[in-house]
PDB file of C-alpha atoms and ligand atoms in Angstrom:
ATOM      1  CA  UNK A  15      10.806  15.416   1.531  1.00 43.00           C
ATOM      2  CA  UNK A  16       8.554  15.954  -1.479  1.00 43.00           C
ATOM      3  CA  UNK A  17       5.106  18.292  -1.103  1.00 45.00           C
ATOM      4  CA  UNK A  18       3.431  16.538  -4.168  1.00 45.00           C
ATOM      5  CA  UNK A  19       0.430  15.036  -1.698  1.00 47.00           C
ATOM      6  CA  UNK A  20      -2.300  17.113  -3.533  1.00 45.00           C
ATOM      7  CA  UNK A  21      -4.731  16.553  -0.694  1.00 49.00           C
ATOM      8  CA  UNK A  22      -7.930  19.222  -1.781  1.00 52.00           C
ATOM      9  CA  UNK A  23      -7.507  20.680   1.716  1.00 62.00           C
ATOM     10  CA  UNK A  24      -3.821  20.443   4.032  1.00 70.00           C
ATOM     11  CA  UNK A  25      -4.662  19.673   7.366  1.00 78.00           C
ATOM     12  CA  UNK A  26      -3.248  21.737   9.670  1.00 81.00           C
ATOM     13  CA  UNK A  27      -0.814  19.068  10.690  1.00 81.00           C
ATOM     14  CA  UNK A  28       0.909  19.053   7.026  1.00 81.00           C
ATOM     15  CA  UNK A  29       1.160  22.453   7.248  1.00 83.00           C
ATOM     16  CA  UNK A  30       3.078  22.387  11.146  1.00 86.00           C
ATOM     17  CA  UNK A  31       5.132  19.924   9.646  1.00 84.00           C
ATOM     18  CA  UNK A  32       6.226  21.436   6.365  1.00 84.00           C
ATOM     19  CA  UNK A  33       7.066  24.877   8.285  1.00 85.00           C
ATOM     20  CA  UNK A  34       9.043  22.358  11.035  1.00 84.00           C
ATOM     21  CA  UNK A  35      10.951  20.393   8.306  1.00 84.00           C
ATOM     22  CA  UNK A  36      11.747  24.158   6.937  1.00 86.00           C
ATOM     23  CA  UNK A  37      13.101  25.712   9.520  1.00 84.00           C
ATOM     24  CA  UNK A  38      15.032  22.330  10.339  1.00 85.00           C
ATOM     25  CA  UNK A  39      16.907  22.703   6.943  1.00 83.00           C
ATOM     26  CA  UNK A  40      16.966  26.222   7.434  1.00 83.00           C
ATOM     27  CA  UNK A  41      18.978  26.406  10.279  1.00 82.00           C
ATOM     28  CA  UNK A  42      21.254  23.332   9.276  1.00 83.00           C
ATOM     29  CA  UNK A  43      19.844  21.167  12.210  1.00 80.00           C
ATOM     30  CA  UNK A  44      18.620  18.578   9.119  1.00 81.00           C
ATOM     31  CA  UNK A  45      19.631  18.014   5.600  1.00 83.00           C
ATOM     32  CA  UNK A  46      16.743  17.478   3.101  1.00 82.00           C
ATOM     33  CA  UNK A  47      18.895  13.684   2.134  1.00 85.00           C
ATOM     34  CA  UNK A  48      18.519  12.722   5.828  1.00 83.00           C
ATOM     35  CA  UNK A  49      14.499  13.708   5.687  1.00 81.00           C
ATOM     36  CA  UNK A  50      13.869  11.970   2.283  1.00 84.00           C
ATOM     37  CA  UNK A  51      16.401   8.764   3.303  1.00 81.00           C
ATOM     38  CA  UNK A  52      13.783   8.982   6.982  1.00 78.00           C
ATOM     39  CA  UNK A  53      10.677   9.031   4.467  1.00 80.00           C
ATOM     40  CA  UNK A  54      12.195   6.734   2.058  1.00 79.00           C
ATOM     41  CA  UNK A  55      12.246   3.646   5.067  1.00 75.00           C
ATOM     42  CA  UNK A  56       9.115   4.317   6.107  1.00 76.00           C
ATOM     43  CA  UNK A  57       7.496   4.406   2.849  1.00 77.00           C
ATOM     44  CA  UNK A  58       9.448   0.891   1.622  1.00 73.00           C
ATOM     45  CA  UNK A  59      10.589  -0.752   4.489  1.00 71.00           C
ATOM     46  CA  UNK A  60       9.337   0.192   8.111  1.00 76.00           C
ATOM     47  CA  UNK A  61       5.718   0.637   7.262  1.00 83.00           C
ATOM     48  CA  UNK A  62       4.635  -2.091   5.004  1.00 92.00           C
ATOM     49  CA  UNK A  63       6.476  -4.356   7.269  1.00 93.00           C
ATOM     50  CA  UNK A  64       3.105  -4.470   9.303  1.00 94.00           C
ATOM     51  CA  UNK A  65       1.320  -5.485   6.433  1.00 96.00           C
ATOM     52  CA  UNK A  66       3.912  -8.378   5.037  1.00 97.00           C
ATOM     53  CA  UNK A  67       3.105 -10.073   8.447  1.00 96.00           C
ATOM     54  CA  UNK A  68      -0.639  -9.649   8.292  1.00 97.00           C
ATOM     55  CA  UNK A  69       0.339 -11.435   4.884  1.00 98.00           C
ATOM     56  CA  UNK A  70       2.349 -13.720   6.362  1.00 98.00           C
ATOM     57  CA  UNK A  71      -0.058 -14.553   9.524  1.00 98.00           C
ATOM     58  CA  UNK A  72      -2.670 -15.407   6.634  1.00 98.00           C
ATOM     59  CA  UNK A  73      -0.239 -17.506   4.405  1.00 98.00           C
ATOM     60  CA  UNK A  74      -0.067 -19.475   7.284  1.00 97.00           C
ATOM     61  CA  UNK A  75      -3.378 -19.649   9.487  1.00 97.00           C
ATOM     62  CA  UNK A  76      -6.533 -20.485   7.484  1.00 97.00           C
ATOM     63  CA  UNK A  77      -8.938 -19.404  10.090  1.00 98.00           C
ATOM     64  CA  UNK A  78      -6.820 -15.732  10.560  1.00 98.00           C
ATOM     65  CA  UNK A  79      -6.825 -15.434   6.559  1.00 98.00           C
ATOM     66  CA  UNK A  80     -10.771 -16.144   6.567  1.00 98.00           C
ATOM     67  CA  UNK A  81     -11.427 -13.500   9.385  1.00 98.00           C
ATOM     68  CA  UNK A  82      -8.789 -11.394   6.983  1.00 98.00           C
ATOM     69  CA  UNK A  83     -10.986 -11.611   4.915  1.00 98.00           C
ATOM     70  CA  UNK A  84     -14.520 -11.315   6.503  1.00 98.00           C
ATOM     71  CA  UNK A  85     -13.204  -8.447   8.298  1.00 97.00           C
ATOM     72  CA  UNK A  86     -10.145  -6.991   7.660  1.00 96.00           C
ATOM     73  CA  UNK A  87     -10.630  -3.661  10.307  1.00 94.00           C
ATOM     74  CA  UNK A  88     -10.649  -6.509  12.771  1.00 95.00           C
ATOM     75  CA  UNK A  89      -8.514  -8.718  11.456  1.00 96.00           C
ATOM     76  CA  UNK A  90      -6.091  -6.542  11.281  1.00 95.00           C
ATOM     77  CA  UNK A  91      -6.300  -4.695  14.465  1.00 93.00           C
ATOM     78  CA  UNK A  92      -6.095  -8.292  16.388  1.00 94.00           C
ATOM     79  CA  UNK A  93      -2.151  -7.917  15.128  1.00 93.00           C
ATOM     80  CA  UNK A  94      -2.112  -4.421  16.964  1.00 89.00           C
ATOM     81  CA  UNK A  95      -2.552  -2.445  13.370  1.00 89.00           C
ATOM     82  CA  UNK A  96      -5.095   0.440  14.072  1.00 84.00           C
ATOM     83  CA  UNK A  97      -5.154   3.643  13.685  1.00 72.00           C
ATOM     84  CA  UNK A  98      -6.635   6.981  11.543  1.00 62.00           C
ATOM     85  CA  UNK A  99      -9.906   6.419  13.161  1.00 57.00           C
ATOM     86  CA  UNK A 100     -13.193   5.634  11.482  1.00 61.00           C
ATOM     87  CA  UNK A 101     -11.276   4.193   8.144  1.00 83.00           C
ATOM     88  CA  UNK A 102     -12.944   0.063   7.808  1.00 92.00           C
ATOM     89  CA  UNK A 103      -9.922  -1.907   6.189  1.00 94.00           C
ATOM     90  CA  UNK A 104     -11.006  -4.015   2.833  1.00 96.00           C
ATOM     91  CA  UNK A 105      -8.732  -7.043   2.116  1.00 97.00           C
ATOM     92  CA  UNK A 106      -8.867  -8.108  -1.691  1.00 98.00           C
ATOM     93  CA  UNK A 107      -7.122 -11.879  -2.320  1.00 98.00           C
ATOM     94  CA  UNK A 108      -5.530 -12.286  -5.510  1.00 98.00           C
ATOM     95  CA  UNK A 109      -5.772 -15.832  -6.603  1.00 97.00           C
ATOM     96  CA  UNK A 110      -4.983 -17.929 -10.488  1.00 96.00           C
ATOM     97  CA  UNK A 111      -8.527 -16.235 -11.915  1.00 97.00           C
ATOM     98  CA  UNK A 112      -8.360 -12.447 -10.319  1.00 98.00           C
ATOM     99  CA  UNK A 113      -5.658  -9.729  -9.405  1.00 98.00           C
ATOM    100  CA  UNK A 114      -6.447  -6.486  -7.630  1.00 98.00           C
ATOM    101  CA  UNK A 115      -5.037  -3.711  -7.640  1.00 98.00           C
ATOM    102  CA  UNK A 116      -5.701  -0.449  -5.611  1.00 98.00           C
ATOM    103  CA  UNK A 117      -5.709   3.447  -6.140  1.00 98.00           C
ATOM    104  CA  UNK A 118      -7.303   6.662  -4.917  1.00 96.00           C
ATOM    105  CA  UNK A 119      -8.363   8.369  -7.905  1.00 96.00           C
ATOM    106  CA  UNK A 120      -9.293  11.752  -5.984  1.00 94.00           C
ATOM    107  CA  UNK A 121      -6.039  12.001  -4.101  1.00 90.00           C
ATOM    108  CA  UNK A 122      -4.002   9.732  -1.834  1.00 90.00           C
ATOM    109  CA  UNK A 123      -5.992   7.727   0.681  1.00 92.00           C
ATOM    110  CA  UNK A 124      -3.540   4.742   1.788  1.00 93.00           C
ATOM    111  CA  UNK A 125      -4.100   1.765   4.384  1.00 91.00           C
ATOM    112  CA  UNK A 126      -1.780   3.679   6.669  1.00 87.00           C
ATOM    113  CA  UNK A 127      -1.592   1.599   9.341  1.00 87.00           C
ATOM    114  CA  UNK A 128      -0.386  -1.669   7.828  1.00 92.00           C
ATOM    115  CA  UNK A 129       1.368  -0.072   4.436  1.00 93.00           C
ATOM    116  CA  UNK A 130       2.683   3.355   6.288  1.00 89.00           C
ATOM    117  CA  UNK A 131       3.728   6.320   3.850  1.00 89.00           C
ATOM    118  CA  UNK A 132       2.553   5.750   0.146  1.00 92.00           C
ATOM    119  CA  UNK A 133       4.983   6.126  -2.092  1.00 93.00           C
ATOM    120  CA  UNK A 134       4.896   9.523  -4.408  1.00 93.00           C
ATOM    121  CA  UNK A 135       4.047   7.574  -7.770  1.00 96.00           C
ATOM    122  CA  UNK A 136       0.430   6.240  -5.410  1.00 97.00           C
ATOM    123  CA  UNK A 137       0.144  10.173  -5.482  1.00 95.00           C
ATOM    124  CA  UNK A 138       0.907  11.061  -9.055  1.00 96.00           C
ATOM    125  CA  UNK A 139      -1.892  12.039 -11.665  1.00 96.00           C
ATOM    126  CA  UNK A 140      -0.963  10.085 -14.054  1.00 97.00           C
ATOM    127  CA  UNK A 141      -0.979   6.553 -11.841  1.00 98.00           C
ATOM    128  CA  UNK A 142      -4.780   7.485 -10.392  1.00 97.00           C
ATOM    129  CA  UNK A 143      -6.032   8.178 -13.534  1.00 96.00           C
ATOM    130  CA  UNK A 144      -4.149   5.479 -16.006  1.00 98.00           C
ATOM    131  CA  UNK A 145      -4.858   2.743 -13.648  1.00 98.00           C
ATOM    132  CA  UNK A 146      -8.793   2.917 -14.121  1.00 97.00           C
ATOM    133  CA  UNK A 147      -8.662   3.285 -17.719  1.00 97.00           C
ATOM    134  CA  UNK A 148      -5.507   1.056 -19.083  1.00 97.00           C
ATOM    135  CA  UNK A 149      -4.774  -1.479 -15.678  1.00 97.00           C
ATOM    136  CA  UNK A 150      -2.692  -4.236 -17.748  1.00 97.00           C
ATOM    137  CA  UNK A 151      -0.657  -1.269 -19.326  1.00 97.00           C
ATOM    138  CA  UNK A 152       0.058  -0.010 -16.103  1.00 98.00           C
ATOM    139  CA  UNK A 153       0.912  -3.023 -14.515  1.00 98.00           C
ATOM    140  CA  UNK A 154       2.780  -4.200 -17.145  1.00 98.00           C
ATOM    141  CA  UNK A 155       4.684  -0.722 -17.253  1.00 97.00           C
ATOM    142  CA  UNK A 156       5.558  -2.127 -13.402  1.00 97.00           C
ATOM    143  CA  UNK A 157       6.822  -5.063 -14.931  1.00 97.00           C
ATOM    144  CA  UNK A 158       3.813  -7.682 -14.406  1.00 97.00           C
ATOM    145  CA  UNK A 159       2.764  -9.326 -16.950  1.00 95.00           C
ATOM    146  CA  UNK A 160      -0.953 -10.737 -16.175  1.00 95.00           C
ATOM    147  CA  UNK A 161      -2.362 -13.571 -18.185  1.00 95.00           C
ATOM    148  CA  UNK A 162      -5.190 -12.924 -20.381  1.00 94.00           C
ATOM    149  CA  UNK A 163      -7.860 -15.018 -18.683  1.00 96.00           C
ATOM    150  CA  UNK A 164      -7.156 -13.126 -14.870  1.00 97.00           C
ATOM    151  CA  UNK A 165      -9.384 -10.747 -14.558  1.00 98.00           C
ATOM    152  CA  UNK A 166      -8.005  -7.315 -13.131  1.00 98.00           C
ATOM    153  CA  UNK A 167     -10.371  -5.272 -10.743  1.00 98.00           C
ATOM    154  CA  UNK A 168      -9.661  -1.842  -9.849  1.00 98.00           C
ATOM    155  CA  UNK A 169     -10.209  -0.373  -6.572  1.00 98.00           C
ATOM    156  CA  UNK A 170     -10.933   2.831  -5.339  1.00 97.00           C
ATOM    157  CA  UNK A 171     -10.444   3.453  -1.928  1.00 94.00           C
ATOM    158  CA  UNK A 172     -11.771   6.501  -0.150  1.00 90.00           C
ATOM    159  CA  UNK A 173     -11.355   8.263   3.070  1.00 86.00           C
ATOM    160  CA  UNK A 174     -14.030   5.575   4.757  1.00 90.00           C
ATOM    161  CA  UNK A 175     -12.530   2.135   3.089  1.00 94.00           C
ATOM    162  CA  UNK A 176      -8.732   1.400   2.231  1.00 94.00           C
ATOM    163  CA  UNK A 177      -8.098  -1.644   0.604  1.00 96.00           C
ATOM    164  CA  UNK A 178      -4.952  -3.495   0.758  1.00 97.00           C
ATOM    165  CA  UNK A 179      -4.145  -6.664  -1.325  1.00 98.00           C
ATOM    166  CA  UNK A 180      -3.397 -10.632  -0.115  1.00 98.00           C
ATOM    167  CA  UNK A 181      -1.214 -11.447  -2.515  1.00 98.00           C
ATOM    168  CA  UNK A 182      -1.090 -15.335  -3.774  1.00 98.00           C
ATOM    169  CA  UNK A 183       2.173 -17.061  -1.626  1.00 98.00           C
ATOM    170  CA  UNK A 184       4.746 -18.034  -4.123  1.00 96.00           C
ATOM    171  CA  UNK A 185       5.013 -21.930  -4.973  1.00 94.00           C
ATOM    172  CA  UNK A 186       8.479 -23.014  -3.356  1.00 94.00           C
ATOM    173  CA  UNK A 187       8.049 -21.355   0.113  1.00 96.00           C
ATOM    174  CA  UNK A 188       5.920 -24.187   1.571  1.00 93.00           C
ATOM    175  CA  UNK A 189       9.079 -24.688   4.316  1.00 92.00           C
ATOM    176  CA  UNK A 190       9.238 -21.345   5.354  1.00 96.00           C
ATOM    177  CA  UNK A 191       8.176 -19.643   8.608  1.00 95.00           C
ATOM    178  CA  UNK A 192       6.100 -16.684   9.034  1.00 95.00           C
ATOM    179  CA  UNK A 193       8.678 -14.685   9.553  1.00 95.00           C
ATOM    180  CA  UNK A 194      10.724 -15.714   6.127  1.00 96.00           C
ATOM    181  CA  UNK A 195       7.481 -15.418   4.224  1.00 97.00           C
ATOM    182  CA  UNK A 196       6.674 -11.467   5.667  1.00 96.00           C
ATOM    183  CA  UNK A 197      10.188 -10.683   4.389  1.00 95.00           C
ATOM    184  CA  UNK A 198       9.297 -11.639   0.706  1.00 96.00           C
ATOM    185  CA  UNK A 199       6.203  -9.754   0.958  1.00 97.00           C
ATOM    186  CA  UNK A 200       6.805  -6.181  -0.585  1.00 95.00           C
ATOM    187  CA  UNK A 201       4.624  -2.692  -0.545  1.00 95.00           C
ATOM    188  CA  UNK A 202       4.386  -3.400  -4.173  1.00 97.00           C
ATOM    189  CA  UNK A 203       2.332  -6.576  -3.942  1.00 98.00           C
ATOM    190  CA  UNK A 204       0.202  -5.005  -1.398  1.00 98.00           C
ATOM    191  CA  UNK A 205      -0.984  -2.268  -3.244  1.00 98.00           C
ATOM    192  CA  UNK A 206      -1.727  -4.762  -6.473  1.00 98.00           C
ATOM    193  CA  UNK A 207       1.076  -3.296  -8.722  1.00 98.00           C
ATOM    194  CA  UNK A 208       3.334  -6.774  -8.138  1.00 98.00           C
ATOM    195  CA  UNK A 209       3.014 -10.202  -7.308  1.00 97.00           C
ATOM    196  CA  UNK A 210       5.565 -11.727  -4.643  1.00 97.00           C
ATOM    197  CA  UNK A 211       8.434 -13.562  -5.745  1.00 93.00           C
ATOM    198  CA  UNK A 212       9.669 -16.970  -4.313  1.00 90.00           C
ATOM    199  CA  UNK A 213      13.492 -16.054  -2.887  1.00 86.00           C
TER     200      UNK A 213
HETATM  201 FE1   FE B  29      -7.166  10.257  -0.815  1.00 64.62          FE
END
């Protein structure tokens, strides 16, 4: 497991959990591969899986994606998605004319309960900082390539609001279920840094 969440302040959580994972490795109970293969899933698979079928319930039900929407906390919770107490949940659509894309720029504040773990780059400097200033760079560095006339907004969430994207449903998947639609829908798209790909 990596230590690069550069929180201002460790909660005294981290801190029982880096001295557990410690002594786990020290005394051979765990490898450091099993803990980072553990973190791996739940930052790429296990965890945004909640969010790919709040995506998917949307795709699919006009009247859930407008309450999505209108209130995403709510929204969101009716799915059984709640959690980290007091945070309100902000859902951004990306359509033809405007993609969004989010970031913390003071540290790491992540819609936990629908996108689980972020992953380390969410963390790094250099992705809170570059993504304010040079967006279509970044996301191009990502590999998407935005079309001049969409507009890119930029948003910062905080320890009150955590924003997670809608991303547009791919042409082609009109015969799909919600199920086969939530399993195209990756972490990626969620947080704004790609768009999801018909299969
Ligand atoms: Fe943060």
């Amino acid at each position: 497991m990596t230590h690069d969440h550069d929180h201002h302040h460790k909660s005294p959580a981290t801190l029982r959990t880096r001295v557990l994972e410690s002594l786990l490795v020290e005394k051979g109970l765990v490898s450091t591969d099993t803990i980072d293969a553990v973190v791996r899933a739940y930052e790429q698979d296990i965890g945004p899986l909640n969010g790919a079928r709040v995506v998917a319930r949307a795709w699919t039900d006009p009247a859930y994606k407008k309450h999505l929407l209108e209130d995403g906390t709510a929204a969101i919770a009716e799915l059984g998605y709640t959690g980290r107490g007091g945070a309100e949940m902000v859902v951004l659509e990306n359509t033809s004319q405007v993609h969004n894309v989010v970031v913390c720029t003071l540290c790491s504040c992540y819609p936990w309960p629908v996108l689980g773990l972020p992953p380390p780059w969410y963390k790094s400097y250099e992705y809170r900082s570059r993504v304010v200033r040079e967006p279509r760079t970044v996301l191009r560095e990502f590999g998407l390539e935005l079309p001049a006339k969409v507009e890119v907004r930029v948003w910062d969430s905080n320890s009150e609001v955590r924003y997670m994207v809608l991303p547009q449903r791919p042409p082609g998947t009109e015969g799909l279920d919600a199920e086969a639609l939530a399993a195209l829908v990756s972490r990626d798209a969620m947080i704004g840094v790609a768009n999801v790909q018909a299969p």
